CSV table of C-alpha atoms in Angstrom, one decimal:
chain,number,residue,atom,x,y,z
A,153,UNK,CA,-20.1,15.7,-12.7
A,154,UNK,CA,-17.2,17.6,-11.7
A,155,UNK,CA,-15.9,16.4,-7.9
A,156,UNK,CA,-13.5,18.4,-5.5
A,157,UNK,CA,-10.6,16.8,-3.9
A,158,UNK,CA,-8.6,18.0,-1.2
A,159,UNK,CA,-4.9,16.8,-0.7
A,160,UNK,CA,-4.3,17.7,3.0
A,161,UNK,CA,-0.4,17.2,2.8
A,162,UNK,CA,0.4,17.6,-0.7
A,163,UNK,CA,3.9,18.6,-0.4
A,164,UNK,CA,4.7,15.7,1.2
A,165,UNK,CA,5.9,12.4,-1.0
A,166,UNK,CA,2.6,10.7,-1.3
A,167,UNK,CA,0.6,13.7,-1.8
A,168,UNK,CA,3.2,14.5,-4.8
A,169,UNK,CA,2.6,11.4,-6.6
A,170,UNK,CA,-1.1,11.7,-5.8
A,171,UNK,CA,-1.4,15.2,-7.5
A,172,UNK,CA,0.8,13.5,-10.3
A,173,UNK,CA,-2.2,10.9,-10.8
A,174,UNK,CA,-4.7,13.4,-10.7
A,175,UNK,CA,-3.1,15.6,-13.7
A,176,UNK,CA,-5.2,15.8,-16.9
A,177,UNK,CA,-8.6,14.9,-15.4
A,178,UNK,CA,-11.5,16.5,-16.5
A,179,UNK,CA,-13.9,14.9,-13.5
A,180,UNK,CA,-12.2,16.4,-10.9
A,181,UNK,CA,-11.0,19.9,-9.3
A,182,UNK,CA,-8.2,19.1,-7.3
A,183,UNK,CA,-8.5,22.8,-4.3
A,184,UNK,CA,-5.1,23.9,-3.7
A,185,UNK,CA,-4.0,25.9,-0.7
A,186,UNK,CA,-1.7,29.0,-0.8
A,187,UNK,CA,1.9,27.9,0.6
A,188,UNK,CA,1.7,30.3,3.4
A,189,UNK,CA,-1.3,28.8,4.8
A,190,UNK,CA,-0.9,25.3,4.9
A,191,UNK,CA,-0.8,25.1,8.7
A,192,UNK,CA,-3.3,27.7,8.9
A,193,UNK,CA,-6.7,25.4,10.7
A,194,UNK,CA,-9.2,28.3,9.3
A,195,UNK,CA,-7.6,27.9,5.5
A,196,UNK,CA,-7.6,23.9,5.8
A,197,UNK,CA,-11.2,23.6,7.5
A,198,UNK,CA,-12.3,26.1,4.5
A,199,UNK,CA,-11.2,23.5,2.0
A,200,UNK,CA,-11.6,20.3,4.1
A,201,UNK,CA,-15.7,21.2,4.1
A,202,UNK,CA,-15.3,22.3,0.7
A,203,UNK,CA,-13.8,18.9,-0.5
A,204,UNK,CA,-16.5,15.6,-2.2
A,205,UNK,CA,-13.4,14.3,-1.4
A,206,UNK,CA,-10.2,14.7,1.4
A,207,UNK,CA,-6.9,12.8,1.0
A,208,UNK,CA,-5.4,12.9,4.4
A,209,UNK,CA,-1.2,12.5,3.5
A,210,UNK,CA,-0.1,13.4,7.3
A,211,UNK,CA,1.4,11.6,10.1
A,212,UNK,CA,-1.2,9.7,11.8
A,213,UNK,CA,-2.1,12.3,14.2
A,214,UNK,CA,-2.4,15.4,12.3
A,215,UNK,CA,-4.5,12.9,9.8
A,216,UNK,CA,-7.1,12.4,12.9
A,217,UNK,CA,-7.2,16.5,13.1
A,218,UNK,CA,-7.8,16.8,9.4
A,219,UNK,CA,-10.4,14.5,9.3
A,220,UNK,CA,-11.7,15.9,12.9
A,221,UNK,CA,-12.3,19.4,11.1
A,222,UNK,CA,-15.7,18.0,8.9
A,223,UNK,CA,-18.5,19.5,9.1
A,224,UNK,CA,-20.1,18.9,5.8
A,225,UNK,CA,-21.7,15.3,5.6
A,226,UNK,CA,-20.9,15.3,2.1
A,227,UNK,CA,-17.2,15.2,2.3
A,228,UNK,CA,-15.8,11.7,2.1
A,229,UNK,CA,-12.4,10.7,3.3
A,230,UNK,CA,-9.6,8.5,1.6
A,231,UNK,CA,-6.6,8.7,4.6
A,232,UNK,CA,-3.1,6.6,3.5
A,233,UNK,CA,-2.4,7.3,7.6
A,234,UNK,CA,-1.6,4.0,9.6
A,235,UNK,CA,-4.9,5.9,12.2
A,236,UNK,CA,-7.6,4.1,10.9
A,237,UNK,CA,-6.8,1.1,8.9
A,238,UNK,CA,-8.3,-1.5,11.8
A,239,UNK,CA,-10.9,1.6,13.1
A,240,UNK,CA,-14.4,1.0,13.4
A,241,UNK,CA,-16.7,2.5,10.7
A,242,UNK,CA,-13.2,2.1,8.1
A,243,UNK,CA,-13.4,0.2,4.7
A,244,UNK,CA,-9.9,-1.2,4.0
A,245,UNK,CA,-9.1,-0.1,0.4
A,246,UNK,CA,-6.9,-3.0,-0.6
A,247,UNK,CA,-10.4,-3.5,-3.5
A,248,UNK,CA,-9.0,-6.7,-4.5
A,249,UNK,CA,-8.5,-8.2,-1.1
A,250,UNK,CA,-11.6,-10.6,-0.4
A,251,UNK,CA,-14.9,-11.1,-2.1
A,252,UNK,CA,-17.5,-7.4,-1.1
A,253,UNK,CA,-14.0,-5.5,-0.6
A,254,UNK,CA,-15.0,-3.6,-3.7
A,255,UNK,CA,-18.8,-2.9,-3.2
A,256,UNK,CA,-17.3,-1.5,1.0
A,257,UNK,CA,-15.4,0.5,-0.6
A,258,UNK,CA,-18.0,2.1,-2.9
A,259,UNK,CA,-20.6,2.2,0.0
A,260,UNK,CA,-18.3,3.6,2.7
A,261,UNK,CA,-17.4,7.6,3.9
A,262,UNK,CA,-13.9,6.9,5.5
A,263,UNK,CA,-11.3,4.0,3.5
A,264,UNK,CA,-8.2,3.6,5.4
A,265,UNK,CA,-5.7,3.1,2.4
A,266,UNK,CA,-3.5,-0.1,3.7
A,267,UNK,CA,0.6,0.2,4.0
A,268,UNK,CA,2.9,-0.8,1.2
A,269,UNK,CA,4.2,-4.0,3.5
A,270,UNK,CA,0.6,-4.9,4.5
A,271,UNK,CA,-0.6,-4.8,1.1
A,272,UNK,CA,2.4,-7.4,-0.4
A,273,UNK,CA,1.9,-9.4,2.5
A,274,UNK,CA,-2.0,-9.5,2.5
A,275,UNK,CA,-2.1,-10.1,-1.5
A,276,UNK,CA,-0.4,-13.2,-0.7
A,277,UNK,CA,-1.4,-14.6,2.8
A,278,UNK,CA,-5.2,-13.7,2.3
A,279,UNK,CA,-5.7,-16.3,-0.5
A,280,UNK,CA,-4.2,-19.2,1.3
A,281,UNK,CA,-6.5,-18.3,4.5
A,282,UNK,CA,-9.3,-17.5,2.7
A,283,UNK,CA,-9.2,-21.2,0.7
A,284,UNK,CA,-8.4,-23.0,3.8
A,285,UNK,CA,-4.8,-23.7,3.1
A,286,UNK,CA,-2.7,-21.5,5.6
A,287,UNK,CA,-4.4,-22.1,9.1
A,288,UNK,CA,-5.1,-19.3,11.2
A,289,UNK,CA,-2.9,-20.0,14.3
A,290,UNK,CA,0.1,-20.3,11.8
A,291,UNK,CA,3.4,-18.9,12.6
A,292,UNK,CA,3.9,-17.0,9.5
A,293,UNK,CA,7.4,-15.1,8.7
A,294,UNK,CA,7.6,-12.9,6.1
A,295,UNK,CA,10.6,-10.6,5.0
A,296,UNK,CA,10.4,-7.1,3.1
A,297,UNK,CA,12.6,-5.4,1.2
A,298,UNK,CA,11.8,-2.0,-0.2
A,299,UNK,CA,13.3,1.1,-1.5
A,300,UNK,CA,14.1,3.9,1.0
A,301,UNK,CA,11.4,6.6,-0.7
A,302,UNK,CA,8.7,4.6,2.0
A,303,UNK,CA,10.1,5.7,4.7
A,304,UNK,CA,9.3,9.4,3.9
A,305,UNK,CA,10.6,12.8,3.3
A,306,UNK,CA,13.5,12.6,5.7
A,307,UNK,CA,14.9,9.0,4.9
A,308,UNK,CA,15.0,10.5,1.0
A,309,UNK,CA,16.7,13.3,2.4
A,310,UNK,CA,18.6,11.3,4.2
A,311,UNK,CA,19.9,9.1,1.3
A,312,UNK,CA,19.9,11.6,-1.1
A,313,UNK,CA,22.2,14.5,0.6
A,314,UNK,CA,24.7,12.2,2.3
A,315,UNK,CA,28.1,12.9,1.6
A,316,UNK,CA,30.5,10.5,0.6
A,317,UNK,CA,31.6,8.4,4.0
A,318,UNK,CA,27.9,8.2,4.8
A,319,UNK,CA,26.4,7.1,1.4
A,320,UNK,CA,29.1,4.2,1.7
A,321,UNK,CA,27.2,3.3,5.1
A,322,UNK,CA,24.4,3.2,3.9
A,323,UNK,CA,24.9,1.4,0.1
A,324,UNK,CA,23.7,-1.7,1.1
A,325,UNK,CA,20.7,-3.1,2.4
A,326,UNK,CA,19.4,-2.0,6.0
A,327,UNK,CA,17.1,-4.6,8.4
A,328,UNK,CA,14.8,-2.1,10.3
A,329,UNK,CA,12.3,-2.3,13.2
A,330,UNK,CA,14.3,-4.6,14.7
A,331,UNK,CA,12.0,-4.1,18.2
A,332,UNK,CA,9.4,-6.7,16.0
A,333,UNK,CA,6.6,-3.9,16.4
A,334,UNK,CA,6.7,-2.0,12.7
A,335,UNK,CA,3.4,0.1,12.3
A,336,UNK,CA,1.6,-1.9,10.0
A,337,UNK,CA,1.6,-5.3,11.7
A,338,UNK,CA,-1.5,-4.5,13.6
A,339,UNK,CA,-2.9,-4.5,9.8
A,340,UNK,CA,-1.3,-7.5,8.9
A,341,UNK,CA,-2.9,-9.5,11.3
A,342,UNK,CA,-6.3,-8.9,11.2
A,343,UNK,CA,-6.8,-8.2,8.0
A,344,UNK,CA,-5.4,-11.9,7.0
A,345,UNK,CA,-7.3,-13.4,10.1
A,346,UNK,CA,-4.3,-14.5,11.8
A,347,UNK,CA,-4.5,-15.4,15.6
A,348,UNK,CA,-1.2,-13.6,15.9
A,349,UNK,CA,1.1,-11.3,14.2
A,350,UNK,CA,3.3,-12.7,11.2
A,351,UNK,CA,7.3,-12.2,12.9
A,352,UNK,CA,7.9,-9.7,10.1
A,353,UNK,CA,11.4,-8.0,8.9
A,354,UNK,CA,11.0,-4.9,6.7
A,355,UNK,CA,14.5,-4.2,5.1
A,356,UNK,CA,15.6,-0.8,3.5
A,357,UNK,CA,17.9,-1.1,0.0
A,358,UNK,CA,20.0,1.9,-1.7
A,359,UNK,CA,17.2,2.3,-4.6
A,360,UNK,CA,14.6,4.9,-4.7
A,361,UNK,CA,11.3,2.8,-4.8
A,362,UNK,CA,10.1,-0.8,-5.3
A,363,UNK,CA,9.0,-3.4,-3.1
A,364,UNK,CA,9.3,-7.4,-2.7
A,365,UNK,CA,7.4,-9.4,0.1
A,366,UNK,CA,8.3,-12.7,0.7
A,367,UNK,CA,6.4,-15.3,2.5
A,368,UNK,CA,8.2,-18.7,3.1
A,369,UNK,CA,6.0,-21.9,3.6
A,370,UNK,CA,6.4,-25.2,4.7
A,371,UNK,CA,4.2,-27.7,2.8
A,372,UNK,CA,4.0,-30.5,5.5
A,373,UNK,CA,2.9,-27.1,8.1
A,374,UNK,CA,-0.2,-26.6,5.7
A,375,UNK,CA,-3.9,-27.7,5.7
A,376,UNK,CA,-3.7,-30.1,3.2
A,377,UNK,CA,-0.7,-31.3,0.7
A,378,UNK,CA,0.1,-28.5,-1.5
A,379,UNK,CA,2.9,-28.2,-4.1
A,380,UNK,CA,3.6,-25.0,-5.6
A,381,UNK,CA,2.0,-25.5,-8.6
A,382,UNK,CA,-1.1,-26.2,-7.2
A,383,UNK,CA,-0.6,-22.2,-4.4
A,384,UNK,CA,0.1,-20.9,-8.1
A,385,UNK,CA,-3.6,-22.1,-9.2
A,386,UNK,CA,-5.2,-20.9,-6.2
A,387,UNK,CA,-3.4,-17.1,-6.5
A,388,UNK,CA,-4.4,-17.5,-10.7
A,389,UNK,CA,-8.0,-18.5,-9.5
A,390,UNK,CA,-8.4,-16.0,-6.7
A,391,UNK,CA,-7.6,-12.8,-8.8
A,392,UNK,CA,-8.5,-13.6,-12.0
A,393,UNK,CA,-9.7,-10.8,-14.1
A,394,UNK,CA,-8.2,-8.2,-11.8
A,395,UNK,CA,-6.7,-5.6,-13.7
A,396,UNK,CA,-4.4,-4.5,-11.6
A,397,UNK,CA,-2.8,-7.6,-9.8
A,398,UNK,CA,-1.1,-10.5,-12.0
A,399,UNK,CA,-0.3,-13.7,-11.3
A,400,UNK,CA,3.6,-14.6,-13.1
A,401,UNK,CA,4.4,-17.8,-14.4
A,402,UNK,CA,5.2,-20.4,-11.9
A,403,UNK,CA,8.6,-20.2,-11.0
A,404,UNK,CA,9.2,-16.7,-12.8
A,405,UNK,CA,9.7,-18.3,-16.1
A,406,UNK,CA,10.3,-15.1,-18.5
A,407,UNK,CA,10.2,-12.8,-15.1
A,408,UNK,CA,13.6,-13.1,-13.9
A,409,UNK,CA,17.2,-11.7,-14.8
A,410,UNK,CA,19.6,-14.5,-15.3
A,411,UNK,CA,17.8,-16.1,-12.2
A,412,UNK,CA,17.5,-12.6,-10.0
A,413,UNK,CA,13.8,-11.2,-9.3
A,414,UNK,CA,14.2,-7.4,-9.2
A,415,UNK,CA,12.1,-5.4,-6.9
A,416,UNK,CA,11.8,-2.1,-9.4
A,417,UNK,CA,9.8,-4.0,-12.2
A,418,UNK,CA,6.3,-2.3,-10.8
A,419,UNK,CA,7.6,0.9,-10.5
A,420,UNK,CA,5.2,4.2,-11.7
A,421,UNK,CA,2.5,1.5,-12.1
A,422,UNK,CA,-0.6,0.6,-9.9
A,423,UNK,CA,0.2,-3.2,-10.3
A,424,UNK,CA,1.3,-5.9,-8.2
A,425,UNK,CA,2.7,-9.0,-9.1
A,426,UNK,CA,2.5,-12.2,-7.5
A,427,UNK,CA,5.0,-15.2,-7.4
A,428,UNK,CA,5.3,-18.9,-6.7
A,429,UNK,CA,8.6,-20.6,-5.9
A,430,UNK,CA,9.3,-23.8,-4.6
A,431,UNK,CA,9.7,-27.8,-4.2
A,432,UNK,CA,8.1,-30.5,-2.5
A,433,UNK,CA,8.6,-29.6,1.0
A,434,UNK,CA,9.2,-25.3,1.0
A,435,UNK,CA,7.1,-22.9,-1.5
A,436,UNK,CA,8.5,-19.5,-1.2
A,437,UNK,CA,5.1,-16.8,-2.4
A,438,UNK,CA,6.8,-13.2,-3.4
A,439,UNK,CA,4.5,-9.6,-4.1
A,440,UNK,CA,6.0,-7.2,-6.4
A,441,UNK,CA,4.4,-3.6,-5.9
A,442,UNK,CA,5.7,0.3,-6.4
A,443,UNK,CA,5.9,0.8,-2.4
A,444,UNK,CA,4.6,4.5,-3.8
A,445,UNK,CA,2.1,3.0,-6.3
A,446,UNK,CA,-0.4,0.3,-5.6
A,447,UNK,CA,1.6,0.7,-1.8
A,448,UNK,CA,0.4,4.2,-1.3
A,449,UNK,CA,-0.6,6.7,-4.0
A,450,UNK,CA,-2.1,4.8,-6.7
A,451,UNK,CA,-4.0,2.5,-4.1
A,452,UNK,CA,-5.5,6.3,-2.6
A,453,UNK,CA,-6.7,7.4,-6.5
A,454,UNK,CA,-7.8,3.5,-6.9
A,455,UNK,CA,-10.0,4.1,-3.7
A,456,UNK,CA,-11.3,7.5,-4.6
A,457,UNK,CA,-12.1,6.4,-7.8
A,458,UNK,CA,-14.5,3.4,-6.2
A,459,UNK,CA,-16.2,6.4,-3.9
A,460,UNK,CA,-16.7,8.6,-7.0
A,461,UNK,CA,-18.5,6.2,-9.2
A,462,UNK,CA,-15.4,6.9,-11.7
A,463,UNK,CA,-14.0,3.5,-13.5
A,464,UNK,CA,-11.5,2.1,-11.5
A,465,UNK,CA,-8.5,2.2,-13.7
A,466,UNK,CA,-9.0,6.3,-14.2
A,467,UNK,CA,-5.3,8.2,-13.9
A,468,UNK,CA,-3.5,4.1,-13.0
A,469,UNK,CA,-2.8,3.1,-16.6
């Protein structure tokens, strides 16, 4: 069966790497829009309600309009917009989050695609709550560092077109959202049951793309006595046989360079990788994604692919 997608801000990064996914399959007609009318509402509605599918890659508000412009019942909606990832009536579409994640996904109309930070930090915090070893009023910190392609079109621009005096400004590693309010705790928390948002520090480096999230832990300020090796069996046990998260060797044997973890390793892939470091009394747990992969585009095809009946993996290998 052939499906229609529409890409409702294509030109923009995430709709670029989505089309880029999408290239070569013979399940799907991907509608395109002539240039000129891309801001036209008639033209968009037209293809919106002509759409199995609509990928919504706008700002959060323009994403509501999109959405807002269905008519047809049969169009389904996969948004990678911070609007609707807590919503009402919203599957998350992190599929390897919890146990049923999956089969919502399938089952569900609108899937809120989660945010590259959220979905590093989630991969590893979910796990620990889930199996009773983080407890839910925890004060959790976690850091992330991640190339400057997630902040959008203009950051890129903004990197990429310096001139001299100004790229030397900005050639090392940037803390952001230093107000403690980034966009995507609000997903953070609740999607990892917390009773209160992790105290989070997102941090921009001079590379394109790539992604590290570090969460630290202190082993007496768990449920019960953990070392690292034994977090490292409960990540192996809670994802095994997902294809597209691994779990590395404890400590990174084989995984790091001369005892430096880089954050590009995931990069034009759909996979995350998850780490254990640690000693008796601190375990340090560390996601590896493609901020523009399994943090935004590929996560979107992942999701459609779920709502489509397609296998999973379709366009991600």
């Amino acid at each position: 069966m052939m499906h229609r997608v529409f890409i409702d801000g294509q030109e923009g990064t995430t709709g670029l790497q989505i089309c880029e996914r999408l290239q070569g399959r013979r399940d799907l007609q991907v509608l395109e829009i002539d240039p000129e009318r891309r801001k036209d509402p008639a033209a968009r509605r037209a293809l919106i309600n002509e759409a199995d599918v609509l990928i919504t890659c706008l700002p959060d508000d323009a994403a509501r309009e999109s959405i807002g412009m269905i008519e047809n019942p049969r169009t389904r909606v996969v948004d990678p917009s911070t609007a609707h990832r807590t919503a009402d009536g919203w599957a998350y579409g992190f599929p390897e989050l919890r146990p049923g994640q999956r089969e919502a996904i399938r089952g569900s109309r609108r899937v809120a695609v989660p945010g590259c930070h959220a979905t590093g930090f989630l991969a590893l915090v979910v796990p620990l709550v889930a199996q009773g070893l983080l407890p839910r009023d925890a004060r959790v910190v976690a850091h992330s560092l991640t190339g400057y392609s997630g902040a959008g079109r203009k950051m890129i621009q903004a990197y990429e077109q310096a001139d001299e005096a100004r790229r030397r400004q900005m050639s090392g590693p940037r803390p952001y959202a230093l107000t403690l309010q980034h966009k995507h705790l609000p997903e953070m928390r609740a999607l990892a049951g917390l009773d209160r948002a992790p105290f989070f520090e997102p941090v921009i480096g001079d590379f394109y793309k790539g992604m590290l999230v570090s969460v630290p832990l202190f082993a007496d300020a768990l449920s019960r006595p953990a070392t690292p090796a034994a977090v490292h069996e409960l990540y192996a046990s809670y994802y095994a046989g997902e294809r597209f998260i691994r779990v590395m060797p404890l400590g990174g044997d084989g995984a790091l360079d001369g005892g430096y973890l880089s954050a590009i390793e995931c990069n034009d892939t759909n996979r995350l990788d998850v780490f254990v470091f640690g000693n008796a009394d601190q375990i340090l747990v560390v996601a590896r994604l493609d901020n523009l992969g399994k943090g935004a585009s590929g996560a979107a095809v992942q999701n459609m692919n779920l709502m489509l009946g397609a296998p999973e993996n379709t366009g991600l290998d």
